[in-house]
Structure formats: C-alpha cells, structure tokens
Short mmCIF file of C-alpha atoms in Angstrom, two decimals:
data_model
loop_
_atom_site.label_atom_id
_atom_site.label_comp_id
_atom_site.label_asym_id
_atom_site.label_seq_id
_atom_site.Cartn_x
_atom_site.Cartn_y
_atom_site.Cartn_z
CA MET A 1 73.80 234.82 69.65
CA SER A 2 77.23 236.41 70.07
CA ASP A 3 77.71 239.85 71.54
CA VAL A 4 78.42 242.73 69.21
CA VAL A 5 82.07 243.77 69.31
CA HIS A 6 83.26 247.08 67.87
CA LEU A 7 86.60 246.80 66.13
CA LEU A 8 89.12 249.60 66.25
CA CYS A 9 91.26 248.18 63.47
CA SER A 10 90.97 245.94 60.45
CA VAL A 11 93.11 244.02 57.99
CA LEU A 12 94.93 246.15 55.43
CA GLN A 13 93.54 245.92 51.94
CA GLY A 14 95.90 243.94 49.71
CA SER A 15 97.52 241.95 52.50
CA VAL A 16 97.84 238.17 52.32
CA LEU A 17 96.03 237.87 55.64
CA GLY A 18 93.12 239.88 54.21
CA LEU A 19 92.63 237.37 51.36
CA LEU A 20 92.82 234.42 53.72
CA LEU A 21 90.32 235.93 56.13
CA PHE A 22 87.98 236.84 53.25
CA VAL A 23 88.07 233.26 51.95
CA LEU A 24 87.22 231.96 55.42
CA TYR A 25 84.50 234.59 55.80
CA THR A 26 82.83 233.62 52.51
CA ALA A 27 83.28 229.84 52.80
CA GLU A 28 79.58 229.43 53.56
CA LEU A 29 78.79 230.38 49.95
CA VAL A 30 80.09 226.96 48.87
CA ASP A 31 77.49 225.27 51.07
CA ILE A 32 74.70 227.53 49.83
CA ALA A 33 75.51 226.79 46.18
CA ALA A 34 75.84 223.04 46.81
CA GLU A 35 72.48 222.88 48.60
CA MET A 36 70.85 224.51 45.58
CA GLY A 37 72.56 222.28 43.00
CA ILE A 38 74.76 225.05 41.63
CA ASN A 39 78.50 224.78 41.02
CA ILE A 40 80.73 227.48 42.44
CA HIS A 41 84.30 228.58 41.81
CA MET A 42 85.91 231.11 44.11
CA TYR A 43 89.26 232.81 43.94
CA ALA A 44 89.96 235.62 46.41
CA ASP A 45 87.01 238.02 46.03
CA ASP A 46 85.96 236.66 42.62
CA THR A 47 83.07 234.17 42.61
CA GLN A 48 81.49 232.32 39.70
CA LEU A 49 78.26 230.40 39.94
CA TYR A 50 77.59 228.02 37.09
CA ILE A 51 75.36 225.18 36.06
CA HIS A 52 75.51 222.57 33.34
CA CYS A 53 72.40 221.38 31.56
CA LYS A 54 71.26 219.79 28.35
CA PRO A 55 69.63 222.22 25.88
CA PRO A 56 66.00 221.22 26.58
CA TYR A 57 66.48 222.04 30.30
CA THR A 58 67.81 225.58 29.89
CA VAL A 59 64.72 227.27 31.35
CA ASP A 60 64.87 225.12 34.50
CA ALA A 61 68.62 225.69 34.87
CA VAL A 62 68.20 229.46 34.58
CA ALA A 63 65.43 229.44 37.20
CA LYS A 64 67.65 227.42 39.55
CA LEU A 65 70.58 229.80 39.00
CA GLU A 66 68.36 232.86 39.55
CA ARG A 67 67.09 231.40 42.85
CA CYS A 68 70.64 230.70 43.96
CA ILE A 69 71.77 234.23 43.14
CA VAL A 70 68.89 235.66 45.19
CA VAL A 71 69.91 233.52 48.19
CA VAL A 72 73.59 234.45 47.74
CA ASP A 73 72.68 238.13 47.51
CA SER A 74 70.64 237.86 50.73
CA TRP A 75 73.50 236.04 52.47
CA MET A 76 75.92 238.70 51.32
CA ALA A 77 73.70 241.50 52.64
CA ALA A 78 73.37 239.73 55.99
CA SER A 79 77.17 239.29 56.03
CA ARG A 80 77.78 242.98 55.30
CA LEU A 81 78.91 242.32 51.73
CA LYS A 82 77.44 243.68 48.52
CA MET A 83 76.99 242.03 45.16
CA ASN A 84 78.63 244.11 42.44
CA TRP A 85 75.98 244.03 39.73
CA ASP A 86 78.17 246.17 37.44
CA LYS A 87 80.75 243.37 37.29
CA SER A 88 78.24 240.52 37.13
CA GLU A 89 78.11 238.67 33.81
CA VAL A 90 76.18 235.85 32.22
CA ILE A 91 77.71 233.75 29.50
CA TRP A 92 76.21 230.79 27.68
CA VAL A 93 78.80 228.20 26.67
CA GLY A 94 78.27 225.55 24.02
CA SER A 95 78.29 225.09 20.29
CA ARG A 96 77.23 228.12 18.25
CA ARG A 97 74.01 226.39 17.25
CA THR A 98 73.15 225.40 20.82
CA VAL A 99 73.88 228.86 22.21
CA SER A 100 71.90 230.61 19.47
CA THR A 101 68.95 228.21 19.87
CA HIS A 102 68.80 227.76 23.66
CA GLY A 103 70.77 230.63 25.17
CA ARG A 104 68.88 233.50 26.75
CA SER A 105 69.76 237.14 26.42
CA ALA A 106 69.63 237.88 30.16
CA ILE A 107 68.69 236.64 33.59
CA GLN A 108 66.49 238.56 36.00
CA ILE A 109 67.39 238.93 39.68
CA GLY A 110 64.75 241.01 41.45
CA ASN A 111 64.82 244.41 39.76
CA ASP A 112 68.26 243.79 38.25
CA THR A 113 68.89 242.34 34.82
CA ILE A 114 72.21 240.73 33.96
CA CYS A 115 72.65 240.67 30.20
CA ALA A 116 74.39 237.78 28.51
CA THR A 117 77.73 238.47 26.86
CA ASN A 118 79.76 236.63 24.23
CA LYS A 119 82.87 236.70 26.43
CA ALA A 120 83.58 236.79 30.14
CA ARG A 121 86.84 237.26 32.00
CA LEU A 122 87.82 234.39 34.29
CA LEU A 123 91.00 235.03 36.28
CA GLY A 124 92.39 237.23 33.53
CA VAL A 125 91.49 234.92 30.65
CA PHE A 126 88.62 235.71 28.28
CA ILE A 127 86.23 232.77 27.96
CA SER A 128 84.01 232.88 24.86
CA THR A 129 80.68 231.18 24.25
CA ASP A 130 82.28 228.58 21.96
CA LEU A 131 85.31 228.06 24.28
CA THR A 132 87.84 229.25 21.72
CA PHE A 133 90.66 231.55 22.74
CA ASP A 134 90.18 233.90 19.77
CA GLN A 135 88.96 236.84 21.86
CA HIS A 136 91.60 236.28 24.52
CA VAL A 137 94.39 236.13 21.94
CA THR A 138 93.05 239.29 20.29
CA SER A 139 92.96 241.06 23.65
CA VAL A 140 96.46 239.96 24.64
CA SER A 141 97.96 240.64 21.22
CA GLY A 142 96.58 244.17 21.29
CA GLN A 143 98.45 244.85 24.54
CA SER A 144 101.91 244.16 23.17
CA ALA A 145 102.63 243.64 19.48
CA SER A 146 106.21 242.45 19.98
CA THR A 147 105.27 239.88 22.62
CA SER A 148 102.18 238.62 20.80
CA CYS A 149 104.19 237.38 17.82
CA VAL A 150 106.35 235.23 20.08
CA ASN A 151 103.33 233.98 22.05
CA SER A 152 101.42 233.08 18.88
CA ALA A 153 104.36 231.14 17.51
CA LEU A 154 104.78 229.26 20.80
CA SER A 155 101.08 228.51 21.06
CA VAL A 156 100.86 227.17 17.51
CA SER A 157 103.85 224.89 17.94
CA ARG A 158 102.62 223.62 21.31
CA TRP A 159 99.11 222.82 20.08
CA THR A 160 100.24 221.19 16.83
CA GLN A 161 102.59 218.70 18.46
CA ASN A 162 101.50 215.11 18.30
CA PRO A 163 101.28 213.90 21.93
CA LEU A 164 102.04 210.34 20.80
CA GLN A 165 105.53 211.36 19.63
CA HIS A 166 106.71 212.11 23.19
#
C-alpha cells in the first residue's frame, strides 16, 4: 500500500486540468459498471448509469441497477467522493403504455429513495419518458421568447426535410 502524502495545494476548481484529473480519478467507475452489466455515461463530474431491458424483465433490471449504485456509492466513499442524492434522478424511457405498465415510481438505495421523474436533464437537454423534445422546447422557449420563435422555425424546417432529396 502507498504511503499517505499530505498535499499543501490542489487543482483550482473550474480549471481544465481539474476536469482532466477528475476524469482520470473516476475512470474506475466504468469498470465497476461494466462488471455489473450496467451502461455508464460520464461527462466531467456528471455520471449516468442506465440499463436496457424488455418490459417483463423490469424488476430484475431495477435490482441490478440498485446493486450497482450501492457498489458505486461505496467506491465513491472509499475514494473520498460523495454521491449527491439531491441531484440523483430515475427516469423510465419507452412508449407511454410501456412506462405506465412496467415503470416503477422509485428505486431504493439503502435508506435513500430516488423517485422517478417524467423528465431528466442530460448535458443541458431535457429527456422525457417518451423521448420527445416537448419539455425541452418548452423549457428553452420560456427562457427567451424572441429566440424561441427562430429556433422553432429552424427545427421544423430541418425535421420536415426529405433526406432523399439531398
């Protein structure tokens, strides 16, 4: 085991080096998730764990995800990091019928309960349970009325183009 070294300085918060070092520091999370059969997406200090399953296997998938979160939480504690339960979200994605039939209202991690939501923010974009951008467009349009009209017009024309015409 390595000797304990007391540091007199650290990396400034917000620096590019800080993000790079944090990514290197947390790289082991990818291995933990992979060993447990859970997908992981990391960007800076934002981490998403996710799993895909067919509707009849929802209970097993949730149990697998809960076990992974417990292991990740333990790893984080051992690595002097802390899970931010206030920012943790659960979202069920699928058709409305599938989500209403097979989705669960929350997952339990120890004494903590993470309630399911109908939208989650992923790198600044709201993802909804049915994978439409309605809630994101509503959120963005509320921020700037003059810009939202232009964005809506551009989005409509881009999505209605026939890709075979190009």
